[in-house]
Coordinates of C-alpha atoms in Angstrom, one line a residue:
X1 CA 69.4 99.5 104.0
X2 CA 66.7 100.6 101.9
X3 CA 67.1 102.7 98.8
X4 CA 64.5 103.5 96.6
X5 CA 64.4 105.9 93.5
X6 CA 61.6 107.6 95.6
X7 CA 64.1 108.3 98.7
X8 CA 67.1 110.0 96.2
X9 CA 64.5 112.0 93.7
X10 CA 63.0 113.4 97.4
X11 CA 66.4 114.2 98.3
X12 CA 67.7 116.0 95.5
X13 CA 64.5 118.2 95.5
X14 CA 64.7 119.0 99.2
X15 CA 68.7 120.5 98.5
X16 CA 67.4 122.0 95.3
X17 CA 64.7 123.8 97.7
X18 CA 67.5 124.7 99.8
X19 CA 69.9 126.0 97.0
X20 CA 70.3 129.4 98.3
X21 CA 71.5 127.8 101.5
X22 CA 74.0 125.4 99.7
X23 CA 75.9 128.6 98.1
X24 CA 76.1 130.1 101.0
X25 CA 77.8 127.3 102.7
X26 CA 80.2 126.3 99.7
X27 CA 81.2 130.2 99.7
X28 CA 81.8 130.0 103.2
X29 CA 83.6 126.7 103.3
X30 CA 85.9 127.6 100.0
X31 CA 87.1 130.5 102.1
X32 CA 87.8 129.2 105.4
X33 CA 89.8 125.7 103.6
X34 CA 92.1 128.4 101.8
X35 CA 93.1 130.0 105.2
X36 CA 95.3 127.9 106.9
X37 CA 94.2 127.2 110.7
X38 CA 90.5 127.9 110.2
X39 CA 88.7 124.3 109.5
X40 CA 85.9 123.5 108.4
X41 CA 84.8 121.9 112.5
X42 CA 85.8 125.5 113.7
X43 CA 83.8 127.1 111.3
X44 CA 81.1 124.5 112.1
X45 CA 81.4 124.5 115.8
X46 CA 80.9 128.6 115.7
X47 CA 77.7 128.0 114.0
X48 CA 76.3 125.4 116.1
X49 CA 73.3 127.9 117.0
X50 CA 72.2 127.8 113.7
X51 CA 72.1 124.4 113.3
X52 CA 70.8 123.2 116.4
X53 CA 67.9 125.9 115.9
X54 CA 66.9 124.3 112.3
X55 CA 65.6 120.8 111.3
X56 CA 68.1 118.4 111.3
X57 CA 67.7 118.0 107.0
X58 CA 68.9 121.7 106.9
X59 CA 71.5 121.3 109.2
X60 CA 72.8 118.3 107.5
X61 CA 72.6 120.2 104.2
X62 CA 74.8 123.1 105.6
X63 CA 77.4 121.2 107.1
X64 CA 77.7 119.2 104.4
X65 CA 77.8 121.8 101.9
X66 CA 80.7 123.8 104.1
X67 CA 82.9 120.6 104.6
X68 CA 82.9 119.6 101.0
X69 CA 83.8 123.0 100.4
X70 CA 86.6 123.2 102.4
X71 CA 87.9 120.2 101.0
X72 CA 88.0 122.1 97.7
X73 CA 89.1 125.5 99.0
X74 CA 92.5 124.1 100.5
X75 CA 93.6 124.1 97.2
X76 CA 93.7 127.3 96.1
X77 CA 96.6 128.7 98.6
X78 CA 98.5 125.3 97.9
X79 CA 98.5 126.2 94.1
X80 CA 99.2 130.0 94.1
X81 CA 101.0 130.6 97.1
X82 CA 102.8 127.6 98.3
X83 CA 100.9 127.6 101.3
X84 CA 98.3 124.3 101.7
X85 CA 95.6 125.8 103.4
X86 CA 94.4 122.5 105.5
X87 CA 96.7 118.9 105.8
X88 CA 94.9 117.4 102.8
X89 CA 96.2 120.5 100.3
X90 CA 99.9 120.0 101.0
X91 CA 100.6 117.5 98.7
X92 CA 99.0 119.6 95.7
X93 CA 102.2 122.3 96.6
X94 CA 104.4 120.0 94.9
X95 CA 103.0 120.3 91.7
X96 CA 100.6 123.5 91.7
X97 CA 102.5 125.7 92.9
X98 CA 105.5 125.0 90.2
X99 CA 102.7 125.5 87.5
X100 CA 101.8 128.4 89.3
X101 CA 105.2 130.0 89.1
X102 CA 105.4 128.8 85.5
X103 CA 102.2 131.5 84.5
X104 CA 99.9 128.0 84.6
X105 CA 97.9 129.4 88.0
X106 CA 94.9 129.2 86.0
X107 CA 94.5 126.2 84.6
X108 CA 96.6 124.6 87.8
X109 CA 93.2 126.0 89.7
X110 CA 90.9 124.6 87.3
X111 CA 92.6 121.4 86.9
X112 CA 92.0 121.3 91.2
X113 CA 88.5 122.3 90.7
X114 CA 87.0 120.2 88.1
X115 CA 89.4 116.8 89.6
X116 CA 87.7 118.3 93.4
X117 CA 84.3 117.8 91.8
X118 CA 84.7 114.5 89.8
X119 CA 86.5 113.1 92.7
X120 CA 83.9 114.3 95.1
X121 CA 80.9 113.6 93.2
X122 CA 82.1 109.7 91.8
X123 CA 82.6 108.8 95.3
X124 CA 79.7 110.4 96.5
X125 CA 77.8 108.1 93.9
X126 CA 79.8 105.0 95.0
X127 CA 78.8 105.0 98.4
X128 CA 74.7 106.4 97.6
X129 CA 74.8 102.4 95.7
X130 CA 77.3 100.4 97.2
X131 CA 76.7 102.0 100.4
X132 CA 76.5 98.5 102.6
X133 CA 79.4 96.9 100.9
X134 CA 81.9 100.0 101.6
X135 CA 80.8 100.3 104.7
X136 CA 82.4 96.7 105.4
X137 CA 85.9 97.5 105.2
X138 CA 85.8 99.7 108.3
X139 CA 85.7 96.4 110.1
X140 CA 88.6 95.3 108.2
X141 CA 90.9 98.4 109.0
X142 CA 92.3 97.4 112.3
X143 CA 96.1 99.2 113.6
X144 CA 98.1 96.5 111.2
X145 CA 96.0 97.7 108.0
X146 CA 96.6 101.1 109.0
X147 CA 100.5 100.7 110.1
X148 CA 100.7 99.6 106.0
X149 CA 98.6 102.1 104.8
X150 CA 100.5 104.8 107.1
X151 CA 103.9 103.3 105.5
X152 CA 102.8 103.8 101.7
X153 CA 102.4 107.7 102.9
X154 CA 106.3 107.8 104.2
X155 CA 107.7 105.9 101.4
X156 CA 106.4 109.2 99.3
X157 CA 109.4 111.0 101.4
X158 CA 111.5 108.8 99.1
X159 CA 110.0 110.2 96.1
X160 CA 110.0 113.8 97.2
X161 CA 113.5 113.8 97.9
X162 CA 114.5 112.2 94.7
X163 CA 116.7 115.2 94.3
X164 CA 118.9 114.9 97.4
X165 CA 118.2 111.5 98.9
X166 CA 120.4 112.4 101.4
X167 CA 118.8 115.8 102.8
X168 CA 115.2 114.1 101.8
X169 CA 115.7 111.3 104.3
X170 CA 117.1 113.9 107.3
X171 CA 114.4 116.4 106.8
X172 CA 111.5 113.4 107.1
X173 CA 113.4 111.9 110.2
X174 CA 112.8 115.6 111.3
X175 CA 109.3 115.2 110.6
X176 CA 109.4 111.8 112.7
X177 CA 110.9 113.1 115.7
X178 CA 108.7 116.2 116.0
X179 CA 105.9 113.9 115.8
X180 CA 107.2 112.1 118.6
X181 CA 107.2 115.2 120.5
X182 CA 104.2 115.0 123.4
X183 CA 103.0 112.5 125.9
X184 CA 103.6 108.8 124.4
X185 CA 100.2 106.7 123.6
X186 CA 100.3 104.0 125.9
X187 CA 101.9 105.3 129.6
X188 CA 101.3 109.1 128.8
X189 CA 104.9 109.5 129.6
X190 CA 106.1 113.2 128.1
X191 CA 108.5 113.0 125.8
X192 CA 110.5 116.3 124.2
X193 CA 108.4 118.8 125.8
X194 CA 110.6 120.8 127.6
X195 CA 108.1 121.3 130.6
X196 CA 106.1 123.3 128.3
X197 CA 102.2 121.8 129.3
X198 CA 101.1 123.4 125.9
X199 CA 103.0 120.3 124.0
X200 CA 102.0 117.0 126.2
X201 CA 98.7 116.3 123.1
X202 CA 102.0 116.6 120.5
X203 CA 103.2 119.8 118.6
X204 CA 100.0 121.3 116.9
X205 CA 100.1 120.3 113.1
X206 CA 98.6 123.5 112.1
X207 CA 101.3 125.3 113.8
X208 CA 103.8 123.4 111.6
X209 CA 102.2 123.4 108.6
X210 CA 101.9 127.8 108.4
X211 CA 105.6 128.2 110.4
X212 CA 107.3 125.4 107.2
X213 CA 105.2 126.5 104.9
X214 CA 103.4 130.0 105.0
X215 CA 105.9 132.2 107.1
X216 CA 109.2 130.3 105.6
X217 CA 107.1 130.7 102.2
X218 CA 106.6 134.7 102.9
X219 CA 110.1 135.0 104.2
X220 CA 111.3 133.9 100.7
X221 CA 108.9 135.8 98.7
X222 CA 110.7 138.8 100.4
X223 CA 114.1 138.1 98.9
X224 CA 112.2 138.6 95.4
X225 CA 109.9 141.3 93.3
X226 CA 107.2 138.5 92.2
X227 CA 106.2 135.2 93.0
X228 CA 106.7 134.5 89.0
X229 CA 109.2 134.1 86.7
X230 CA 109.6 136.7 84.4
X231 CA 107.8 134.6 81.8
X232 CA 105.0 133.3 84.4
X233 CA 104.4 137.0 85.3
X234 CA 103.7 138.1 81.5
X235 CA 102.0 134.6 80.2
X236 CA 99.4 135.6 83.9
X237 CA 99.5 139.4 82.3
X238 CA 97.8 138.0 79.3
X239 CA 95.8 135.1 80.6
X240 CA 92.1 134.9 79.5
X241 CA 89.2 132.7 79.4
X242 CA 91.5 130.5 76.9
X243 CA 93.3 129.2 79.9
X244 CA 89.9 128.3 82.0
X245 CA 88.7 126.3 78.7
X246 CA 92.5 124.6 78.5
X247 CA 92.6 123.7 82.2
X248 CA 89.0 121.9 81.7
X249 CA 90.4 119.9 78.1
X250 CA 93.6 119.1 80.6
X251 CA 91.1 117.7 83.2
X252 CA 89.3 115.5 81.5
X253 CA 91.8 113.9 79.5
X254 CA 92.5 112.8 82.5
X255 CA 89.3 111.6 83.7
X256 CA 90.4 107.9 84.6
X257 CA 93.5 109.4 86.8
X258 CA 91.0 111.3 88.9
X259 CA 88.4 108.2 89.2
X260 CA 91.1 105.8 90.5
X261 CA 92.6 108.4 92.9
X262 CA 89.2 109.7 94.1
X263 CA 88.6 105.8 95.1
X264 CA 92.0 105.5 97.0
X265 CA 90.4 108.9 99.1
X266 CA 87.6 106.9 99.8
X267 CA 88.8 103.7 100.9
X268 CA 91.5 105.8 103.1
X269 CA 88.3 108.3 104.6
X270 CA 86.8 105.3 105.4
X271 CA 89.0 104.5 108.5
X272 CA 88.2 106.3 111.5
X273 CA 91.5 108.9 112.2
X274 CA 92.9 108.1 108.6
X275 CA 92.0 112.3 107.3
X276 CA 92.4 114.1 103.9
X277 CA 96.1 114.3 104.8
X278 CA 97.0 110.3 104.7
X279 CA 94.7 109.8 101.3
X280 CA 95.9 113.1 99.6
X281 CA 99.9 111.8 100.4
X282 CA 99.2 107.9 98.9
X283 CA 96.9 108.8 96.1
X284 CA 100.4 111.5 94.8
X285 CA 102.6 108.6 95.4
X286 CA 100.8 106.3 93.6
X287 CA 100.0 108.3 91.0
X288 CA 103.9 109.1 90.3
X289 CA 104.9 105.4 90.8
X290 CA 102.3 104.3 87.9
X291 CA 103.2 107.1 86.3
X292 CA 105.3 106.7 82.7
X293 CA 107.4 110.2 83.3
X294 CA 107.6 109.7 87.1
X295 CA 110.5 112.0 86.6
X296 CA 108.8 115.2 85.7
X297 CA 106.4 114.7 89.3
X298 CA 107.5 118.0 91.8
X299 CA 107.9 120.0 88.5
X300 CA 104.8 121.4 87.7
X301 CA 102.8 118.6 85.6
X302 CA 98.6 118.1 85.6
X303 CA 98.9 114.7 87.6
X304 CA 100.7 116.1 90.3
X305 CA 97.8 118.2 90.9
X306 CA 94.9 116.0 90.1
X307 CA 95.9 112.9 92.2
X308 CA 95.7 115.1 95.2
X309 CA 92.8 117.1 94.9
X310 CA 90.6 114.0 94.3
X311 CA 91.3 111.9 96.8
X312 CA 91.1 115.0 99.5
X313 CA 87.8 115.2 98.3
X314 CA 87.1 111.3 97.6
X315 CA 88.1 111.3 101.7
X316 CA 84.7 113.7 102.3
X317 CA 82.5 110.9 101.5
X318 CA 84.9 107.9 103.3
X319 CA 85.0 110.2 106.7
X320 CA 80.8 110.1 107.1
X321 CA 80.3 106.8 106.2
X322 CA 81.3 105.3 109.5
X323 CA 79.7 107.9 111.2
X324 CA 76.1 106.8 109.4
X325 CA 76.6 103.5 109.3
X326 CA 78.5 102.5 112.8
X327 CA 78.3 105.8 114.7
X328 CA 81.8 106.4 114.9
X329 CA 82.7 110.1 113.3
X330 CA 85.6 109.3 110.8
X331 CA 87.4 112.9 111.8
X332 CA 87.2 116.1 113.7
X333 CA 84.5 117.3 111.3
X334 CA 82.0 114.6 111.4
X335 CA 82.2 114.6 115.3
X336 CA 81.0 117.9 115.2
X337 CA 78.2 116.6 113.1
X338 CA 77.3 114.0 115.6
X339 CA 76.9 115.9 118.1
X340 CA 74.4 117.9 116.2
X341 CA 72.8 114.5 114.9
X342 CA 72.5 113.7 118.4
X343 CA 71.0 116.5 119.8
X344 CA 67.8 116.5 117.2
X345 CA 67.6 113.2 118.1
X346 CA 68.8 110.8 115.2
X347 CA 69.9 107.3 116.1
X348 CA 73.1 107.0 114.2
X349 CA 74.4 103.4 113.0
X350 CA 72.1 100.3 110.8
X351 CA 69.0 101.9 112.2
X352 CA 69.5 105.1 110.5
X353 CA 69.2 103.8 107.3
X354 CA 65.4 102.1 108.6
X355 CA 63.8 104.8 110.3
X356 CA 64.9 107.3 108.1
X357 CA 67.0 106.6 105.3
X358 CA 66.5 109.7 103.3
X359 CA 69.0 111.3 106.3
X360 CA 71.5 108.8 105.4
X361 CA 71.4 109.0 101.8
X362 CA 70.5 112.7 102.1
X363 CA 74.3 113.2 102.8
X364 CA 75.2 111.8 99.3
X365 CA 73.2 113.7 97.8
X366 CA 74.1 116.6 99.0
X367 CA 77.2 116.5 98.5
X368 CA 76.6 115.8 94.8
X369 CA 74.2 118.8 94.6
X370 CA 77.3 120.9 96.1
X371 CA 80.2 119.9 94.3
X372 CA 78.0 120.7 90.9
X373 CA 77.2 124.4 92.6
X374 CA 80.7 125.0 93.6
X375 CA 82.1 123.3 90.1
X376 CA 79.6 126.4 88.3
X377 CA 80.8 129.5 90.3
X378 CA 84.5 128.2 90.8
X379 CA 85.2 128.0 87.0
X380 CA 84.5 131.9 86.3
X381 CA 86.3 132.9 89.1
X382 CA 89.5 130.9 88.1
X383 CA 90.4 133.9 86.0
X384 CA 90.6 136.4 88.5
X385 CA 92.1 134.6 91.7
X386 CA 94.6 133.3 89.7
X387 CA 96.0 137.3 89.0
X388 CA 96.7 137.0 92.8
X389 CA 100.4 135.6 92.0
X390 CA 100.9 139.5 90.5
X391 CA 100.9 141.5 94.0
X392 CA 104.0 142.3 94.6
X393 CA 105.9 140.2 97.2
X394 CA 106.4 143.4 99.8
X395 CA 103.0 143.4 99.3
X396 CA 101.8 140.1 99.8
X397 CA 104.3 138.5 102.4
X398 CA 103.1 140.8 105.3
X399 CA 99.8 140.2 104.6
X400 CA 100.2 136.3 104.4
X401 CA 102.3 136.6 107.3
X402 CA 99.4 138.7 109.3
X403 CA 96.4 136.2 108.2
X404 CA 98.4 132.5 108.9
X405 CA 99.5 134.0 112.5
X406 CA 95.8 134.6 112.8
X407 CA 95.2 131.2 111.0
X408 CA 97.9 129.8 114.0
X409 CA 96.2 131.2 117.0
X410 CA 92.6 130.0 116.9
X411 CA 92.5 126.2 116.8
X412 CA 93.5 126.2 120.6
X413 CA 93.7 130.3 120.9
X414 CA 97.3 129.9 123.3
X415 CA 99.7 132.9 122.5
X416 CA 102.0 129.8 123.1
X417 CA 101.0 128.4 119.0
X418 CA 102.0 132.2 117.8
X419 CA 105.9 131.5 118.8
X420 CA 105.9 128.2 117.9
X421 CA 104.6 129.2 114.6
X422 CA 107.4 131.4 113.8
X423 CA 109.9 128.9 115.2
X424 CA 108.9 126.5 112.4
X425 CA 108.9 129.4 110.2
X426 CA 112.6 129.8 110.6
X427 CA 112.6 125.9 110.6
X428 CA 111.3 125.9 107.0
X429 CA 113.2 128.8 106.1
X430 CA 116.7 127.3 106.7
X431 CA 115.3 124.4 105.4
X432 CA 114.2 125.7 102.1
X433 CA 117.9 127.8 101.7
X434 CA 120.1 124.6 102.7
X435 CA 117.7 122.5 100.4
X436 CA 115.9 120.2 102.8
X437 CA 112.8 119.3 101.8
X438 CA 109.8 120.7 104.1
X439 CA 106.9 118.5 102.2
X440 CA 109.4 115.4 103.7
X441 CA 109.1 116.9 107.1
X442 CA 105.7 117.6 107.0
X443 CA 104.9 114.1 106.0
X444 CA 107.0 113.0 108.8
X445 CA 104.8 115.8 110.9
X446 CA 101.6 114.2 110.2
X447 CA 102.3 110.5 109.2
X448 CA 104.9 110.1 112.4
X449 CA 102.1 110.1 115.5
X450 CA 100.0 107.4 113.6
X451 CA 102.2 105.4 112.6
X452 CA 103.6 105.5 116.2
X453 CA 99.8 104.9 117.4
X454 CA 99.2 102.1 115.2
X455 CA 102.4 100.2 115.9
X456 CA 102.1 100.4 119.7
X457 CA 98.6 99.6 119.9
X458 CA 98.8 96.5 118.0
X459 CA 101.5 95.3 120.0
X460 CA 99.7 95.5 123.0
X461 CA 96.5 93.8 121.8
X462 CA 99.0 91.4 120.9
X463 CA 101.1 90.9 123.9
X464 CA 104.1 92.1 122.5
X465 CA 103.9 90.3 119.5
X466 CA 105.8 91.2 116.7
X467 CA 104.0 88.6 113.9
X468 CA 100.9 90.6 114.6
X469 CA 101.7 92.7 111.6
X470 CA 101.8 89.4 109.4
X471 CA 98.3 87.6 110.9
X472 CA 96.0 89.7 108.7
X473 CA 95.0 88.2 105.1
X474 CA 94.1 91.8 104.4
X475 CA 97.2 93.2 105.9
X476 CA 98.9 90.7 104.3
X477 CA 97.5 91.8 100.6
X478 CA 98.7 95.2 101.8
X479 CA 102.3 94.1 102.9
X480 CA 102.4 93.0 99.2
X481 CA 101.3 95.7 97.8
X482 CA 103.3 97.7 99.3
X483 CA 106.5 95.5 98.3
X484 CA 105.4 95.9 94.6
X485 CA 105.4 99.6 94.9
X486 CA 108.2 99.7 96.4
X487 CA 110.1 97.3 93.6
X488 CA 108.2 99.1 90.5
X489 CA 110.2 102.1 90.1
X490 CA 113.4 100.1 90.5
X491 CA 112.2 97.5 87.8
X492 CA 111.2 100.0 85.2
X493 CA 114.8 102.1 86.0
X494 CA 116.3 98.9 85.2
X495 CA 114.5 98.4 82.0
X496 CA 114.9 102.0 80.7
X497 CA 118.7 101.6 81.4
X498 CA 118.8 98.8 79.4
X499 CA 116.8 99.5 76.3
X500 CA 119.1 102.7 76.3
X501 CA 122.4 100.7 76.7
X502 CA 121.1 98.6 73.8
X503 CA 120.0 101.6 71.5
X504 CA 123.7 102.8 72.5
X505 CA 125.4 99.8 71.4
X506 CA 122.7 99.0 68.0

């Protein structure tokens, strides 16, 4: 793979040429990744005349631009509303949204912005020089790697439901059974469908993510006047540019916390089928295991929002790298690009990066060259989106309700998604008044299916083998890893307890 300081500065004057074009696409992808439902492949797919009529550098730059930018724009909903606008956002509700309510929207928003953008962009430069070496591990990430991977992401259940274990653990065996719901991955035999033909691919996650958490969200804002306490609601009444400049100090005194978790996005967007949802859930849970107040996590603290945001964007650059290297589109968002790839004629995989390797590394690039444009005109704006918190909740719950129905029918377009929407919405909404936790049965939601997948497929390649999942050095590493995380919170409980039984007794 050649790389030459002549290919990059060629690159980065081609997307500043084509500026204009990258605002238009970060404006367009910030606003369809804060409306739950419409994805940045939908958006995509709708303007497939427009990139199959231009070169294929311009194309690339546009989609690029837009699926960065959705990345980025999930965030927004998550923090102020409660409502994660794509599977990659939800974990930033468990921490945004509390400093939201607290009258810290603004620098919640910021501190998602600026860790979106040095996520994005250190990644970005990780894979523009190590490129060949990254690459690699996609041939290490076989169903064992993934069934411990996959298995870091539910322990977080655990950790969400610190307050009622109990309800916690019911409400992400919830999760697991609705993901089981659909035709099984090896003899297509349909399992908890109820004849309905709608459910044999498996209960649409969009539909579960607006019913639990936009309609049950709206159906609670109801009950109250604001979405803000009364001291939120007058610290958001007096909220200036101060804030913006706090939310930046907060960000990068935190710099090495959004590095580390940008990387874990990375090395999770590497494996084809992993998604933005898998690296956003790991990258929280290790953040609050390493954490020194692991406590305070799920109450409104700058970590809880970070460790999210940057490895949903540190996944951008993981998804295309199989696709440019090995041809194999890492989610729903770089198929759509191969397809366009494909029709203008580009010969995806090692020969890429010989016959023209300024496409390849183009990508990179552009993505840096986006995140700094959206970093510039997301800042400003913190100040006034953040005021959306003071509608009025009779106000603002029909119109959520109106725009994630919407958001519900048009993945698949089946009046079918509309009533299962608002049966998950009454889901979440008993959930959230009996206190079960819906971020544990949306983890269950998501994580359940792979998991599933995973298991059963490496059991077959196996012959029924269960010491499959211990034949893998690097699954192996990972089975240990995971033991340590597991044993880490119970070793430091242990040694708080007794440094305080000794202070009681000194």
């Amino acid at each position: 793979m050649n790389l030459s300081f002549q290919i990059l500065s060629d690159q980065f004057l081609l997307n500043f040429s084509y500026l204009w074009l990258i605002v238009i696409a970060t404006t367009i992808g910030i606003i369809i990744g804060a409306m739950p439902g419409f994805g940045s492949a939908n958006t995509i797919i709708m303007l497939l005349p427009f990139t199959l009529a231009v070169d294929v550098d311009v194309a690339m730059i546009f989609m690029v631009s837009l699926f960065v930018a959705s990345h980025m724009g999930g965030g927004i909903t998550s923090i102020l509303l409660n409502i994660p606008g794509n599977g990659g956002s939800a974990a930033t509700c468990l921490d945004g949204y509390p400093m939201a309510r607290k009258g810290l929207g603004q620098q919640a928003l910021v501190l998602s912005f600026v860790a979106s953008t040095v996520g994005g962009m250190v990644t970005a430069l990780l894979s523009i020089f190590l490129l060949p070496y990254i690459a690699r591990l996609a041939f290490y990430m076989h169903s064992v790697e993934m069934v411990v991977i996959l298995l870091f992401g539910i322990t977080l259940i655990a950790s969400v439901a610190s307050d009622n274990m109990l309800k916690g653990l019911i409400a992400g065996f919830l999760g697991l059974l609705i993901g089981a719901i659909g035709a099984d991955h090896i003899y297509s035999t349909p399992r908890g469908t109820f004849g309905f033909i709608e459910l044999y691919d498996g209960v649409p996650l969009i539909a579960v993510l607006i019913g639990v958490f936009a309609i049950s969200e709206a159906l609670i804002m109801m009950e109250n006047s604001s979405v803000l306490s009364d001291a939120g609601r007058q610290m958001m009444k007096q909220a200036g540019w101060k804030e913006t400049w706090e939310g930046v100090v907060m960000s990068f005194q935190r710099t090495w916390h959004m590095i580390w978790t940008g990387i874990i996005g990375l090395i999770i967007g590497i494996v084809p089928g992993a998604g933005a949802s898998i690296a956003a859930f790991v990258a929280y849970q290790q953040s609050r295991l390493y954490s020194k107040t692991p406590e305070k996590y799920g109450t409104g603290i700058p970590e809880g929002v970070i460790a999210p945001e940057s490895a949903n964007n540190g996944c951008a650059s993981g998804d295309l790298i199989p696709l440019l290297v090995i041809g194999v589109p890492g989610g729903t968002t770089a198929a759509v690009m191969l397809i366009v790839m494909t029709y203008h004629g580009v010969q995806l995989g090692p020969r890429l990066f010989i016959q023209n390797p300024g496409l390849g590394y183009g990508v990179f690039i552009t993505m840096l060259v986006a995140y700094a444009v959206m970093l510039f005109t997301t800042l400003p704006l913190t100040k006034y989106v953040s005021k959306l918190v003071l509608i009025p909740t009779p106000v603002l719950a029909p119109i959520i309700i109106a725009f994630t129905l919407v958001g519900a029918f048009a993945p698949r377009g089946y009046m079918f998604d509309l009533w299962l929407t608002l049966i998950f919405g009454a889901i979440g909404y008993v959930c959230r008044k009996t206190g079960f936790n819906v971020v544990a049965l949306l983890i269950g939601v998501i994580l359940g299916p792979m998991l599933e997948a995973n298991v059963m497929r490496a059991l077959r390649i196996s012959g029924n083998d269960p010491w499959v999942f211990v034949s893998s050095p690097v699954g192996n590493v990972l089975w240990v890893a995971l033991a340590v995380s597991l044993a880490i919170p119970s070793i430091v409980q242990w040694r708080r307890n007794r440094a305080a039984s000794r202070a009681a007794t000194a």
